[in-house]
GROMACS .gro file of C-alpha atoms in nm:
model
  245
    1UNK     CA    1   0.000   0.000   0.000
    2UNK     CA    2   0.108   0.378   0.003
    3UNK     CA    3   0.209   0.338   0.331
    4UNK     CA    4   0.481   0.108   0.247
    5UNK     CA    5   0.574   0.286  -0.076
    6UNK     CA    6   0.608   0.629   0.152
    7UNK     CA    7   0.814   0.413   0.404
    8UNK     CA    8   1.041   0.265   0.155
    9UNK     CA    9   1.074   0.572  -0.021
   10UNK     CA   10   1.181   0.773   0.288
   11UNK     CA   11   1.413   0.475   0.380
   12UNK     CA   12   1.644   0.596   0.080
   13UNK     CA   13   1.704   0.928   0.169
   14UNK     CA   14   1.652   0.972   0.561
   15UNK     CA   15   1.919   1.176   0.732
   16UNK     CA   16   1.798   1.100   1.092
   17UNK     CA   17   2.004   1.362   1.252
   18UNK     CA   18   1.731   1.617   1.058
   19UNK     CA   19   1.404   1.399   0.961
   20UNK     CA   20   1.174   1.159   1.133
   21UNK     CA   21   0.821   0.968   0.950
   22UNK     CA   22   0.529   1.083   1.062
   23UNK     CA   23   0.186   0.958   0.937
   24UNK     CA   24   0.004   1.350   0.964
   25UNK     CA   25  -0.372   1.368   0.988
   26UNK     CA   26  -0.537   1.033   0.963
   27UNK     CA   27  -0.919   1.160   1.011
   28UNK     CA   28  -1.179   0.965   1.202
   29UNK     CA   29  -1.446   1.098   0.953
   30UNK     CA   30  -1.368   1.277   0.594
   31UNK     CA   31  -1.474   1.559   0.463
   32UNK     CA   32  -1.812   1.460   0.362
   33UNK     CA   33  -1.836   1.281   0.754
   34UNK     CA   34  -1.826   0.995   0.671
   35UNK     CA   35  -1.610   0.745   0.909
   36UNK     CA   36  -1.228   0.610   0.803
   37UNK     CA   37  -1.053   0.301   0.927
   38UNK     CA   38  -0.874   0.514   1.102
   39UNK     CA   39  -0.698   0.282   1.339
   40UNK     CA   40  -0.616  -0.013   1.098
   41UNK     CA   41  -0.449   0.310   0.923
   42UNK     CA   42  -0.235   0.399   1.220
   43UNK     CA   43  -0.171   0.011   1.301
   44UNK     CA   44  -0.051  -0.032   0.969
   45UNK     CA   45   0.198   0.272   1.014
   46UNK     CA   46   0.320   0.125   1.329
   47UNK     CA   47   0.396  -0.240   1.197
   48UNK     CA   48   0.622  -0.044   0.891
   49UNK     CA   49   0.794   0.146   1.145
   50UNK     CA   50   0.660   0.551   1.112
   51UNK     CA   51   0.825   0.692   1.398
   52UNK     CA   52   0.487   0.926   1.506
   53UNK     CA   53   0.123   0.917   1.396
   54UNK     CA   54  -0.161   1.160   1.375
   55UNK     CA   55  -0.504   1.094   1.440
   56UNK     CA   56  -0.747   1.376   1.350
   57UNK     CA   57  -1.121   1.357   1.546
   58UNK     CA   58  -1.153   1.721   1.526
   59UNK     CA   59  -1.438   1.696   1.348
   60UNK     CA   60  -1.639   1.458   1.641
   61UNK     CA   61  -1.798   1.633   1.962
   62UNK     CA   62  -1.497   1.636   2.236
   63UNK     CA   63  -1.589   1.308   2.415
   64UNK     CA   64  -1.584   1.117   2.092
   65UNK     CA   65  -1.299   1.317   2.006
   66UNK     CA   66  -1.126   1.197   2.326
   67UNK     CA   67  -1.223   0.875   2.282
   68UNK     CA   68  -1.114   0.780   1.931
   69UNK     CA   69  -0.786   0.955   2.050
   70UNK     CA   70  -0.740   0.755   2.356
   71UNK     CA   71  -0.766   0.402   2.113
   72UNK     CA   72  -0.479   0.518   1.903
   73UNK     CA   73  -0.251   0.607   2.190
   74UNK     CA   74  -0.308   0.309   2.324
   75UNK     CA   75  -0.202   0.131   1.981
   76UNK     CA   76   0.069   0.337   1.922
   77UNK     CA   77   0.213   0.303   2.353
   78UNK     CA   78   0.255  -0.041   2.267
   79UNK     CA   79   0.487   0.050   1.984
   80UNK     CA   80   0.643   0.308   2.164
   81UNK     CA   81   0.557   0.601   1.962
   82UNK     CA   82   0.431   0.942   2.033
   83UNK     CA   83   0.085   1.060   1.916
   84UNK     CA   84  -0.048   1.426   1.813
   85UNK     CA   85  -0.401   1.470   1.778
   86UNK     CA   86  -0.646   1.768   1.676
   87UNK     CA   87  -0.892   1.988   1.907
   88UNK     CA   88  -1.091   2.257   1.739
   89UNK     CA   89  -1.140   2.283   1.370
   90UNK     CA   90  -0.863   2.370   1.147
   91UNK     CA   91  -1.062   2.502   0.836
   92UNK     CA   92  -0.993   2.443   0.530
   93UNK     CA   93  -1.036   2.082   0.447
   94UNK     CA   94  -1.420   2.083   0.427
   95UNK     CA   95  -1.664   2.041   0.116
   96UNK     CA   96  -1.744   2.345  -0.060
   97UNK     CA   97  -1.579   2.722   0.016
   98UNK     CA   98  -1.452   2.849   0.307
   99UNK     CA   99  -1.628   3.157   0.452
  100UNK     CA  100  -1.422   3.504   0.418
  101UNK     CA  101  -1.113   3.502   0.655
  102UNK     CA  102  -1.160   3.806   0.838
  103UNK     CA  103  -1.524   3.641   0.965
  104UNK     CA  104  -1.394   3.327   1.044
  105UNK     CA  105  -1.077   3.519   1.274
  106UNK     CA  106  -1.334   3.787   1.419
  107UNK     CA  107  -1.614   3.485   1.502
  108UNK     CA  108  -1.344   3.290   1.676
  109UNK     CA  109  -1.516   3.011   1.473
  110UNK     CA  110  -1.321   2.655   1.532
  111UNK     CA  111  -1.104   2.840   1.755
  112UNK     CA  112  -0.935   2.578   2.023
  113UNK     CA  113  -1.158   2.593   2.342
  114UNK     CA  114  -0.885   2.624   2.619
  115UNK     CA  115  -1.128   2.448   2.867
  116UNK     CA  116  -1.175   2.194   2.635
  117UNK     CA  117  -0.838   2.171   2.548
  118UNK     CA  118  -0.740   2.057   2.916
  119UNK     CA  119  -0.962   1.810   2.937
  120UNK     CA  120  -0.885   1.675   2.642
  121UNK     CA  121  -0.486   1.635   2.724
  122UNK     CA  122  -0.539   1.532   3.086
  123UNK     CA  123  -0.825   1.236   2.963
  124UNK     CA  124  -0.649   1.126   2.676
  125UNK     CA  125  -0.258   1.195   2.801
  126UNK     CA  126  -0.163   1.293   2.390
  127UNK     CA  127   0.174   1.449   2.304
  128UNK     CA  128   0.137   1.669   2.061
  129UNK     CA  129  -0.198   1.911   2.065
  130UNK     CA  130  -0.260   2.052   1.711
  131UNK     CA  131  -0.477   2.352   1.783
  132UNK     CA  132  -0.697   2.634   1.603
  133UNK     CA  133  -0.619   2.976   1.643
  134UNK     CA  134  -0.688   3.147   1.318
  135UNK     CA  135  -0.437   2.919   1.106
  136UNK     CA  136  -0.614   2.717   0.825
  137UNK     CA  137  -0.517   2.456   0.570
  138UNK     CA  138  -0.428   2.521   0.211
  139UNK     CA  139  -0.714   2.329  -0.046
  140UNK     CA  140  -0.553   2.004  -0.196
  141UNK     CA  141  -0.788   1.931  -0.418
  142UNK     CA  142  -0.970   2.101  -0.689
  143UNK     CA  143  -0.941   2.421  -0.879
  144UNK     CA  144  -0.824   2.611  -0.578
  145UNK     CA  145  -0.526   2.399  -0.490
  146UNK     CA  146  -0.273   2.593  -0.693
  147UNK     CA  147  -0.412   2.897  -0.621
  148UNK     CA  148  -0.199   3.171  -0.361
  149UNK     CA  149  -0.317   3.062  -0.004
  150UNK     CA  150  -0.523   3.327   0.174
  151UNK     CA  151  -0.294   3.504   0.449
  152UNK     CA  152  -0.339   3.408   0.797
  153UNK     CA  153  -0.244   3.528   1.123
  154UNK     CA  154  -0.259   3.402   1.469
  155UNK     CA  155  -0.454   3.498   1.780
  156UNK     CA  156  -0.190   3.505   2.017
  157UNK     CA  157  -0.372   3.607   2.329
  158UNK     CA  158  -0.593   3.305   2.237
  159UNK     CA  159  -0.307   3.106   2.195
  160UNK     CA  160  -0.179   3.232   2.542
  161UNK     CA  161  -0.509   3.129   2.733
  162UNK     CA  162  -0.458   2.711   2.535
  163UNK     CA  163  -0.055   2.712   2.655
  164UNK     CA  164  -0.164   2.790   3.006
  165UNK     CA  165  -0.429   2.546   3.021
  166UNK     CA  166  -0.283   2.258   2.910
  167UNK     CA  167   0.044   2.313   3.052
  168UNK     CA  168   0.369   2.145   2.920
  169UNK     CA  169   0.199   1.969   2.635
  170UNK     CA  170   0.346   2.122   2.269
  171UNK     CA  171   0.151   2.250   2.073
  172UNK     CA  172   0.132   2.187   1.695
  173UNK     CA  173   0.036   2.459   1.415
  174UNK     CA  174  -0.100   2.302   1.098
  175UNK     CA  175  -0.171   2.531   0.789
  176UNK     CA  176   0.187   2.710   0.838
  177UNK     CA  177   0.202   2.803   0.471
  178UNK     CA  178   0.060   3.191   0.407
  179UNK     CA  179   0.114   3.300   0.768
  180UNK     CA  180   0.241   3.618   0.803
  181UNK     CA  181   0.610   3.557   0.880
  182UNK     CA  182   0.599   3.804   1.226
  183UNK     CA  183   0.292   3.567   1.348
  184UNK     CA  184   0.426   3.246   1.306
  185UNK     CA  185   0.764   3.405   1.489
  186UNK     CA  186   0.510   3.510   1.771
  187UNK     CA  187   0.359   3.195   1.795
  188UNK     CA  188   0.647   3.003   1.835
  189UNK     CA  189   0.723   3.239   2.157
  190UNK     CA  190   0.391   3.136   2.236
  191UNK     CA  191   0.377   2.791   2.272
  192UNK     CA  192   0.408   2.644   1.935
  193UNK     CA  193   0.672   2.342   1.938
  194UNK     CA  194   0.562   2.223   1.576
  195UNK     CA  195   0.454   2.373   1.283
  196UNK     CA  196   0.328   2.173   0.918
  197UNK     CA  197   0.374   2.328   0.599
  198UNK     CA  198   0.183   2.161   0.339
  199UNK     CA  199   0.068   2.403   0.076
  200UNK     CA  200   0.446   2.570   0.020
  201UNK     CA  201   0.594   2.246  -0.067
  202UNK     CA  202   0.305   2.055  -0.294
  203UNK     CA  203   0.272   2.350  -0.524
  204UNK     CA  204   0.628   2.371  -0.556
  205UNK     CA  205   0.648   1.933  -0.606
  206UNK     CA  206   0.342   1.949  -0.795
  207UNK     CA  207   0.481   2.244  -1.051
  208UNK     CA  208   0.826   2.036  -1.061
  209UNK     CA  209   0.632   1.717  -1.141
  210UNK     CA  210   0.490   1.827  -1.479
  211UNK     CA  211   0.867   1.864  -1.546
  212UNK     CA  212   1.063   1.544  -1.429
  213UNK     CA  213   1.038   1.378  -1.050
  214UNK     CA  214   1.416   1.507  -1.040
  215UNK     CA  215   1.274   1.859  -1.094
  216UNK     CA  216   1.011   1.813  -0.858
  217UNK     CA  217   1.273   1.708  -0.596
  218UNK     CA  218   1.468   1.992  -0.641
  219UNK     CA  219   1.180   2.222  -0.629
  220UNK     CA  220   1.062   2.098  -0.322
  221UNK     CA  221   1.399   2.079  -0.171
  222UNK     CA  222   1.473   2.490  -0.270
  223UNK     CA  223   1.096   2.539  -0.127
  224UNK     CA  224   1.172   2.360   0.206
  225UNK     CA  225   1.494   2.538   0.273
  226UNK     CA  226   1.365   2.872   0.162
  227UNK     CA  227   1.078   2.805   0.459
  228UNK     CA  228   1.349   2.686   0.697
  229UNK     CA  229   1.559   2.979   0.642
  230UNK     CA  230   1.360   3.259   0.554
  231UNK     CA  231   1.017   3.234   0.702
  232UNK     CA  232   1.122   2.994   1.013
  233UNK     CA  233   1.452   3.129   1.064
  234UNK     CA  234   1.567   2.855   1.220
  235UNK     CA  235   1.857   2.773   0.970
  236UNK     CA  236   2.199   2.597   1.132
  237UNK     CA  237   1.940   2.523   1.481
  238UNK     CA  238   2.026   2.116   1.517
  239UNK     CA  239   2.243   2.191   1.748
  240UNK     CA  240   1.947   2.306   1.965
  241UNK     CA  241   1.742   1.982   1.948
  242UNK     CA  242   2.082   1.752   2.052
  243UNK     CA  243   2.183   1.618   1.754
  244UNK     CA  244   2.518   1.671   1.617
  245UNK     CA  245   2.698   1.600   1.306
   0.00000   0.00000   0.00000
């Protein structure tokens, strides 16, 4: 399955002093809500080895949330490996058009509840919190999945009231592509141990791809530094995480 292709692929190229696998957002229900086999998924990642996993219930009420989470922790303990899940809704993904920006970051709508949001760490003990604070995903699929990504910014007093009530858990940022560069640097100082950039890196694979795979690696290899360096700034920082070499 893809799984295995993705594993064996990575297995080629891995520099382990920089990279690690991670199976990102394995959904408990679609886009259209209907359900997913999510945990064979995840059990199928951990037999081939992926070194974290992702399950994605932000779409269920918080105790189903909780308790789909809780299922693929305990599948994943066994194997020894960590486990980020999802509270609030990350738009973006959903059928049809997203509402303008500016309403959706003024409504506070999907926002992480930070009430919510300690319950949810302390009942289902996950290690990585992906949370909703005005950052949204980038369309991959569709007309609109080449298109510029809308700019985003973060709430960071929001953010501020999630980081103190959930404590020491990191927090993850998905939808990193588009943010404004002085958010995302806020953020970080904020709480955020973990950001995903998606849409940066397909449209530059994806516009590579219609050339050669070697020009889609190299696209996506100049796109993936450029983040690192220019919009992260975190360039030459390995050092910081204990690795050497």
């Amino acid at each position: 399955g893809s799984l295995r292709i993705i594993r064996d692929a990575y297995a080629g190229c891995k520099d382990e002093r920089f990279t690690r696998l991670h199976l990102d957002h394995v959904p408990v229900l679609d886009e259209d809500n209907r359900p997913v086999a999510y945990e064979a998924i995840i059990a199928e990642a951990l037999d081939l080895g992926y070194e974290s996993v992702m399950v994605d219930g932000s779409r269920l009420p918080l105790e189903a949330n909780i308790a789909a989470t809780g299922k693929v922790i305990a599948l994943a303990r066994a194997a020894g490996v960590p486990v980020e899940a999802e509270l609030g809704a990350v738009l973006g993904h959903e059928a049809g058009p997203l509402p303008p920006y500016e309403e959706l970051f003024r409504s506070g709508r999907g926002f992480t509840d930070p009430a919510e949001a300690a319950r949810f760490v302390r009942e289902t003990g996950v290690d990585w919190l992906s949370v909703a604070v005005g950052n949204i995903h980038g369309a991959i699929s569709g007309a609109a999945k080449s298109a510029k990504k809308v700019e985003a910014r973060l709430n960071i007093e929001h953010l501020d009231r999630i980081r103190a009530a959930v404590g020491p858990v990191p927090l993850v940022l998905h939808g990193g592509s588009g943010i404004r560069k002085a958010s995302i640097l806020a953020g970080v100082k904020h709480g955020i141990a973990k950001i995903n950039v998606g849409t940066a890196l397909r449209q530059a694979y994806e516009a590579g791809l219609a050339v050669s795979p070697a020009e889609a690696r190299d696209r996506t290899r100049a796109a993936t530094a450029a983040v690192i360096r220019d919009e992260l700034e975190i360039a030459g920082s390995a050092d910081r995480l204990g690795v050497s070499g």
